Amino acid sequence: MVDHVDGENVNQVVDSGKGVSGTPGVPGAPGVPGAPAAPLPDSPGYELPLLLFGGFRTLIDRLHARLAAEGHPGMRPAHGFAMQAIGVRGATASEIGRRLGVSKQAAGKTVDRLLALGYAERADDPADARRKLVHLTPRGHDALARSAAGFDELRAEWCAALGTDRVRALEADLRNVVPEETAFRLDATSWLGGA
């Protein structure tokens, strides 16, 4: 697990001060001027989830910086998950909670935040007057459209840096190892610390 303390990355799994070939700033590592390229040793198992999460975090952080610059400064990753859970037809707080893997109360708090930011609105369910549906507003749809365009641009940047074939191969490899039923689950907020 990596925590940020006073601007430093603190790896709680292994002491990062020992140096690992292939680590930036370590002789023989990529990106160190004049250093000979050293063969990369087989990585310890904990690095794979950290690197995948780091890639995810990099994409999400860059997307949200872009969204902030485009008029959505209050948008947070949990909001995107919640807006996906609301969907095009709308949903109740209970349905949103189930889709996100959080309690109705936690979903309700996130919905309240989306309402305050103008991304969602509540309305009576035409099929059952006792139920309230949450719908996305035009501002919510705009945020999702900008998110989709932003992810396309970020993917294009990865393709430019790594090569389109490598990015496609990475995506194909991940599809092969990620179970289909979990590939596009919305409940990441439940294990990343709540909505």
PDB file of C-alpha atoms in Angstrom:
ATOM      1  CA  MET A   1       0.000   0.000   0.000  1.00  0.00           C
ATOM      2  CA  VAL A   2       1.337   3.448  -0.865  1.00  0.00           C
ATOM      3  CA  ASP A   3       0.524   6.560   1.141  1.00  0.00           C
ATOM      4  CA  HIS A   4       1.560  10.111   0.397  1.00  0.00           C
ATOM      5  CA  VAL A   5       3.293  11.702   3.380  1.00  0.00           C
ATOM      6  CA  ASP A   6       4.739  15.199   3.099  1.00  0.00           C
ATOM      7  CA  GLY A   7       4.924  14.891  -0.687  1.00  0.00           C
ATOM      8  CA  GLU A   8       6.737  11.550  -0.564  1.00  0.00           C
ATOM      9  CA  ASN A   9       5.422   8.164  -1.595  1.00  0.00           C
ATOM     10  CA  VAL A  10       5.665   5.807   1.357  1.00  0.00           C
ATOM     11  CA  ASN A  11       5.402   2.176   0.347  1.00  0.00           C
ATOM     12  CA  GLN A  12       4.124   0.158   3.245  1.00  0.00           C
ATOM     13  CA  VAL A  13       4.845  -3.144   1.515  1.00  0.00           C
ATOM     14  CA  VAL A  14       8.580  -2.707   0.926  1.00  0.00           C
ATOM     15  CA  ASP A  15      11.138  -0.045   1.780  1.00  0.00           C
ATOM     16  CA  SER A  16      11.571   1.968  -1.406  1.00  0.00           C
ATOM     17  CA  GLY A  17      14.994   3.234  -0.304  1.00  0.00           C
ATOM     18  CA  LYS A  18      16.706  -0.056  -1.155  1.00  0.00           C
ATOM     19  CA  GLY A  19      16.579   0.528  -4.916  1.00  0.00           C
ATOM     20  CA  VAL A  20      15.201  -1.777  -7.547  1.00  0.00           C
ATOM     21  CA  SER A  21      16.505  -2.055 -11.083  1.00  0.00           C
ATOM     22  CA  GLY A  22      13.928  -0.579 -13.404  1.00  0.00           C
ATOM     23  CA  THR A  23      12.896   2.073 -10.875  1.00  0.00           C
ATOM     24  CA  PRO A  24      13.241   5.687 -12.034  1.00  0.00           C
ATOM     25  CA  GLY A  25      16.149   7.409 -10.289  1.00  0.00           C
ATOM     26  CA  VAL A  26      18.013   4.147  -9.765  1.00  0.00           C
ATOM     27  CA  PRO A  27      21.121   3.494 -11.908  1.00  0.00           C
ATOM     28  CA  GLY A  28      20.273   1.185 -14.754  1.00  0.00           C
ATOM     29  CA  ALA A  29      16.676   2.351 -14.730  1.00  0.00           C
ATOM     30  CA  PRO A  30      14.813   3.833 -17.656  1.00  0.00           C
ATOM     31  CA  GLY A  31      14.933   7.607 -17.627  1.00  0.00           C
ATOM     32  CA  VAL A  32      18.309   7.944 -15.855  1.00  0.00           C
ATOM     33  CA  PRO A  33      20.614   9.805 -18.270  1.00  0.00           C
ATOM     34  CA  GLY A  34      23.755   7.871 -19.156  1.00  0.00           C
ATOM     35  CA  ALA A  35      22.707   4.795 -17.230  1.00  0.00           C
ATOM     36  CA  PRO A  36      23.063   1.499 -19.052  1.00  0.00           C
ATOM     37  CA  ALA A  37      19.821  -0.349 -19.547  1.00  0.00           C
ATOM     38  CA  ALA A  38      19.611  -3.174 -17.055  1.00  0.00           C
ATOM     39  CA  PRO A  39      17.356  -6.161 -17.571  1.00  0.00           C
ATOM     40  CA  LEU A  40      14.220  -5.899 -15.488  1.00  0.00           C
ATOM     41  CA  PRO A  41      13.949  -8.593 -12.849  1.00  0.00           C
ATOM     42  CA  ASP A  42      10.665 -10.362 -12.402  1.00  0.00           C
ATOM     43  CA  SER A  43       8.579  -7.976 -10.342  1.00  0.00           C
ATOM     44  CA  PRO A  44       7.221  -8.878  -6.922  1.00  0.00           C
ATOM     45  CA  GLY A  45       3.510  -9.693  -6.967  1.00  0.00           C
ATOM     46  CA  TYR A  46       2.393  -6.588  -5.101  1.00  0.00           C
ATOM     47  CA  GLU A  47       3.638  -4.312  -7.903  1.00  0.00           C
ATOM     48  CA  LEU A  48       1.016  -5.436 -10.423  1.00  0.00           C
ATOM     49  CA  PRO A  49      -2.028  -4.161  -8.481  1.00  0.00           C
ATOM     50  CA  LEU A  50      -0.136  -0.999  -7.521  1.00  0.00           C
ATOM     51  CA  LEU A  51       0.808  -0.298 -11.140  1.00  0.00           C
ATOM     52  CA  LEU A  52      -2.726  -1.019 -12.357  1.00  0.00           C
ATOM     53  CA  PHE A  53      -4.135   1.229  -9.651  1.00  0.00           C
ATOM     54  CA  GLY A  54      -1.509   3.865 -10.464  1.00  0.00           C
ATOM     55  CA  GLY A  55      -2.566   3.783 -14.121  1.00  0.00           C
ATOM     56  CA  PHE A  56      -6.213   4.054 -13.086  1.00  0.00           C
ATOM     57  CA  ARG A  57      -5.442   6.896 -10.690  1.00  0.00           C
ATOM     58  CA  THR A  58      -3.393   8.750 -13.318  1.00  0.00           C
ATOM     59  CA  LEU A  59      -6.227   8.572 -15.841  1.00  0.00           C
ATOM     60  CA  ILE A  60      -8.878   9.584 -13.295  1.00  0.00           C
ATOM     61  CA  ASP A  61      -6.816  12.474 -11.863  1.00  0.00           C
ATOM     62  CA  ARG A  62      -6.037  13.845 -15.326  1.00  0.00           C
ATOM     63  CA  LEU A  63      -9.679  13.515 -16.370  1.00  0.00           C
ATOM     64  CA  HIS A  64     -10.875  15.400 -13.299  1.00  0.00           C
ATOM     65  CA  ALA A  65      -8.331  18.176 -13.824  1.00  0.00           C
ATOM     66  CA  ARG A  66      -9.709  18.519 -17.340  1.00  0.00           C
ATOM     67  CA  LEU A  67     -13.322  18.476 -16.109  1.00  0.00           C
ATOM     68  CA  ALA A  68     -12.503  21.189 -13.579  1.00  0.00           C
ATOM     69  CA  ALA A  69     -11.052  23.352 -16.355  1.00  0.00           C
ATOM     70  CA  GLU A  70     -14.179  22.745 -18.456  1.00  0.00           C
ATOM     71  CA  GLY A  71     -16.644  23.954 -15.838  1.00  0.00           C
ATOM     72  CA  HIS A  72     -17.021  20.946 -13.541  1.00  0.00           C
ATOM     73  CA  PRO A  73     -14.697  21.761 -10.607  1.00  0.00           C
ATOM     74  CA  GLY A  74     -16.833  19.956  -8.011  1.00  0.00           C
ATOM     75  CA  MET A  75     -16.918  16.661  -9.908  1.00  0.00           C
ATOM     76  CA  ARG A  76     -15.305  13.740  -8.051  1.00  0.00           C
ATOM     77  CA  PRO A  77     -14.684  10.115  -9.112  1.00  0.00           C
ATOM     78  CA  ALA A  78     -17.480   8.872  -6.833  1.00  0.00           C
ATOM     79  CA  HIS A  79     -19.874  11.218  -8.628  1.00  0.00           C
ATOM     80  CA  GLY A  80     -19.064   9.620 -11.971  1.00  0.00           C
ATOM     81  CA  PHE A  81     -19.783   6.150 -10.574  1.00  0.00           C
ATOM     82  CA  ALA A  82     -23.045   7.416  -9.078  1.00  0.00           C
ATOM     83  CA  MET A  83     -24.133   9.105 -12.321  1.00  0.00           C
ATOM     84  CA  GLN A  84     -23.470   5.855 -14.187  1.00  0.00           C
ATOM     85  CA  ALA A  85     -25.583   4.052 -11.562  1.00  0.00           C
ATOM     86  CA  ILE A  86     -28.424   6.546 -12.110  1.00  0.00           C
ATOM     87  CA  GLY A  87     -28.375   5.722 -15.813  1.00  0.00           C
ATOM     88  CA  VAL A  88     -30.500   7.160 -18.601  1.00  0.00           C
ATOM     89  CA  ARG A  89     -33.842   6.079 -17.088  1.00  0.00           C
ATOM     90  CA  GLY A  90     -33.166   7.282 -13.560  1.00  0.00           C
ATOM     91  CA  ALA A  91     -33.085   5.237 -10.377  1.00  0.00           C
ATOM     92  CA  THR A  92     -34.172   5.318  -6.756  1.00  0.00           C
ATOM     93  CA  ALA A  93     -31.638   5.817  -3.957  1.00  0.00           C
ATOM     94  CA  SER A  94     -31.999   2.116  -3.094  1.00  0.00           C
ATOM     95  CA  GLU A  95     -31.253   1.087  -6.681  1.00  0.00           C
ATOM     96  CA  ILE A  96     -28.262   3.418  -6.809  1.00  0.00           C
ATOM     97  CA  GLY A  97     -26.980   1.958  -3.547  1.00  0.00           C
ATOM     98  CA  ARG A  98     -27.310  -1.617  -4.854  1.00  0.00           C
ATOM     99  CA  ARG A  99     -25.548  -0.738  -8.117  1.00  0.00           C
ATOM    100  CA  LEU A 100     -22.702   0.939  -6.228  1.00  0.00           C
ATOM    101  CA  GLY A 101     -22.495  -1.684  -3.494  1.00  0.00           C
ATOM    102  CA  VAL A 102     -23.180   0.858  -0.742  1.00  0.00           C
ATOM    103  CA  SER A 103     -26.012   1.437   1.695  1.00  0.00           C
ATOM    104  CA  LYS A 104     -29.102   3.416   0.753  1.00  0.00           C
ATOM    105  CA  GLN A 105     -27.913   6.085   3.202  1.00  0.00           C
ATOM    106  CA  ALA A 106     -24.469   6.362   1.574  1.00  0.00           C
ATOM    107  CA  ALA A 107     -26.090   6.513  -1.850  1.00  0.00           C
ATOM    108  CA  GLY A 108     -28.457   9.174  -0.530  1.00  0.00           C
ATOM    109  CA  LYS A 109     -25.514  11.327   0.597  1.00  0.00           C
ATOM    110  CA  THR A 110     -23.920  11.073  -2.831  1.00  0.00           C
ATOM    111  CA  VAL A 111     -27.237  11.868  -4.511  1.00  0.00           C
ATOM    112  CA  ASP A 112     -27.628  14.900  -2.228  1.00  0.00           C
ATOM    113  CA  ARG A 113     -24.194  16.097  -3.355  1.00  0.00           C
ATOM    114  CA  LEU A 114     -25.124  15.554  -7.025  1.00  0.00           C
ATOM    115  CA  LEU A 115     -28.314  17.552  -6.435  1.00  0.00           C
ATOM    116  CA  ALA A 116     -26.359  20.395  -4.798  1.00  0.00           C
ATOM    117  CA  LEU A 117     -23.908  20.476  -7.714  1.00  0.00           C
ATOM    118  CA  GLY A 118     -26.725  20.488 -10.269  1.00  0.00           C
ATOM    119  CA  TYR A 119     -25.877  17.085 -11.782  1.00  0.00           C
ATOM    120  CA  ALA A 120     -29.101  15.362 -10.738  1.00  0.00           C
ATOM    121  CA  GLU A 121     -32.695  16.061  -9.727  1.00  0.00           C
ATOM    122  CA  ARG A 122     -35.422  14.121  -7.927  1.00  0.00           C
ATOM    123  CA  ALA A 123     -38.850  13.569  -9.443  1.00  0.00           C
ATOM    124  CA  ASP A 124     -41.920  11.446  -8.738  1.00  0.00           C
ATOM    125  CA  ASP A 125     -41.893   8.035 -10.375  1.00  0.00           C
ATOM    126  CA  PRO A 126     -44.758   8.089 -12.909  1.00  0.00           C
ATOM    127  CA  ALA A 127     -45.386   4.387 -12.247  1.00  0.00           C
ATOM    128  CA  ASP A 128     -45.487   4.707  -8.434  1.00  0.00           C
ATOM    129  CA  ALA A 129     -46.156   8.041  -6.697  1.00  0.00           C
ATOM    130  CA  ARG A 130     -44.577   6.720  -3.470  1.00  0.00           C
ATOM    131  CA  ARG A 131     -41.168   6.451  -5.129  1.00  0.00           C
ATOM    132  CA  LYS A 132     -38.764   9.233  -5.993  1.00  0.00           C
ATOM    133  CA  LEU A 133     -36.511   8.776  -8.985  1.00  0.00           C
ATOM    134  CA  VAL A 134     -33.174  10.496  -9.400  1.00  0.00           C
ATOM    135  CA  HIS A 135     -32.502  11.706 -12.947  1.00  0.00           C
ATOM    136  CA  LEU A 136     -29.468  13.353 -14.466  1.00  0.00           C
ATOM    137  CA  THR A 137     -29.849  16.989 -15.418  1.00  0.00           C
ATOM    138  CA  PRO A 138     -28.442  18.488 -18.624  1.00  0.00           C
ATOM    139  CA  ARG A 139     -25.392  19.456 -16.527  1.00  0.00           C
ATOM    140  CA  GLY A 140     -24.991  15.809 -15.473  1.00  0.00           C
ATOM    141  CA  HIS A 141     -25.245  14.628 -19.069  1.00  0.00           C
ATOM    142  CA  ASP A 142     -22.686  17.281 -20.062  1.00  0.00           C
ATOM    143  CA  ALA A 143     -20.252  16.040 -17.400  1.00  0.00           C
ATOM    144  CA  LEU A 144     -20.621  12.447 -18.602  1.00  0.00           C
ATOM    145  CA  ALA A 145     -20.186  13.447 -22.258  1.00  0.00           C
ATOM    146  CA  ARG A 146     -17.061  15.433 -21.389  1.00  0.00           C
ATOM    147  CA  SER A 147     -15.788  12.471 -19.349  1.00  0.00           C
ATOM    148  CA  ALA A 148     -16.238  10.133 -22.318  1.00  0.00           C
ATOM    149  CA  ALA A 149     -14.426  12.554 -24.641  1.00  0.00           C
ATOM    150  CA  GLY A 150     -11.692  13.011 -22.044  1.00  0.00           C
ATOM    151  CA  PHE A 151     -11.146   9.268 -21.685  1.00  0.00           C
ATOM    152  CA  ASP A 152     -10.899   8.975 -25.481  1.00  0.00           C
ATOM    153  CA  GLU A 153      -8.204  11.672 -25.509  1.00  0.00           C
ATOM    154  CA  LEU A 154      -6.322  10.093 -22.608  1.00  0.00           C
ATOM    155  CA  ARG A 155      -6.382   6.722 -24.361  1.00  0.00           C
ATOM    156  CA  ALA A 156      -5.051   8.423 -27.503  1.00  0.00           C
ATOM    157  CA  GLU A 157      -2.190   9.864 -25.414  1.00  0.00           C
ATOM    158  CA  TRP A 158      -1.349   6.389 -24.136  1.00  0.00           C
ATOM    159  CA  CYS A 159      -1.431   5.131 -27.721  1.00  0.00           C
ATOM    160  CA  ALA A 160       0.959   7.905 -28.755  1.00  0.00           C
ATOM    161  CA  ALA A 161       3.313   7.095 -25.864  1.00  0.00           C
ATOM    162  CA  LEU A 162       3.159   3.287 -25.973  1.00  0.00           C
ATOM    163  CA  GLY A 163       1.890   2.524 -29.459  1.00  0.00           C
ATOM    164  CA  THR A 164      -1.654   1.676 -30.456  1.00  0.00           C
ATOM    165  CA  ASP A 165      -0.890  -2.023 -30.810  1.00  0.00           C
ATOM    166  CA  ARG A 166       0.498  -2.199 -27.256  1.00  0.00           C
ATOM    167  CA  VAL A 167      -2.515  -0.398 -25.781  1.00  0.00           C
ATOM    168  CA  ARG A 168      -4.879  -2.698 -27.690  1.00  0.00           C
ATOM    169  CA  ALA A 169      -2.879  -5.718 -26.515  1.00  0.00           C
ATOM    170  CA  LEU A 170      -3.014  -4.452 -22.915  1.00  0.00           C
ATOM    171  CA  GLU A 171      -6.785  -4.022 -23.163  1.00  0.00           C
ATOM    172  CA  ALA A 172      -7.160  -7.492 -24.681  1.00  0.00           C
ATOM    173  CA  ASP A 173      -4.949  -9.036 -21.999  1.00  0.00           C
ATOM    174  CA  LEU A 174      -6.955  -7.364 -19.245  1.00  0.00           C
ATOM    175  CA  ARG A 175     -10.206  -8.618 -20.808  1.00  0.00           C
ATOM    176  CA  ASN A 176      -8.723 -12.129 -20.684  1.00  0.00           C
ATOM    177  CA  VAL A 177      -7.855 -12.005 -16.980  1.00  0.00           C
ATOM    178  CA  VAL A 178     -10.677  -9.844 -15.609  1.00  0.00           C
ATOM    179  CA  PRO A 179     -13.856 -11.907 -15.146  1.00  0.00           C
ATOM    180  CA  GLU A 180     -16.569 -10.644 -17.472  1.00  0.00           C
ATOM    181  CA  GLU A 181     -19.039 -10.119 -14.627  1.00  0.00           C
ATOM    182  CA  THR A 182     -16.636  -7.749 -12.852  1.00  0.00           C
ATOM    183  CA  ALA A 183     -15.195  -5.895 -15.847  1.00  0.00           C
ATOM    184  CA  PHE A 184     -17.568  -2.946 -15.709  1.00  0.00           C
ATOM    185  CA  ARG A 185     -18.966  -3.117 -12.177  1.00  0.00           C
ATOM    186  CA  LEU A 186     -19.871   0.228 -10.687  1.00  0.00           C
ATOM    187  CA  ASP A 187     -19.280  -0.744  -7.066  1.00  0.00           C
ATOM    188  CA  ALA A 188     -15.631   0.333  -6.934  1.00  0.00           C
ATOM    189  CA  THR A 189     -16.666   3.017  -4.467  1.00  0.00           C
ATOM    190  CA  SER A 190     -17.607   0.326  -1.953  1.00  0.00           C
ATOM    191  CA  TRP A 191     -14.025  -0.950  -1.737  1.00  0.00           C
ATOM    192  CA  LEU A 192     -12.280   2.357  -2.406  1.00  0.00           C
ATOM    193  CA  GLY A 193     -13.770   3.986   0.658  1.00  0.00           C
ATOM    194  CA  GLY A 194     -17.378   4.876   0.046  1.00  0.00           C
ATOM    195  CA  ALA A 195     -19.486   7.047  -2.184  1.00  0.00           C
TER     196      ALA A 195
END
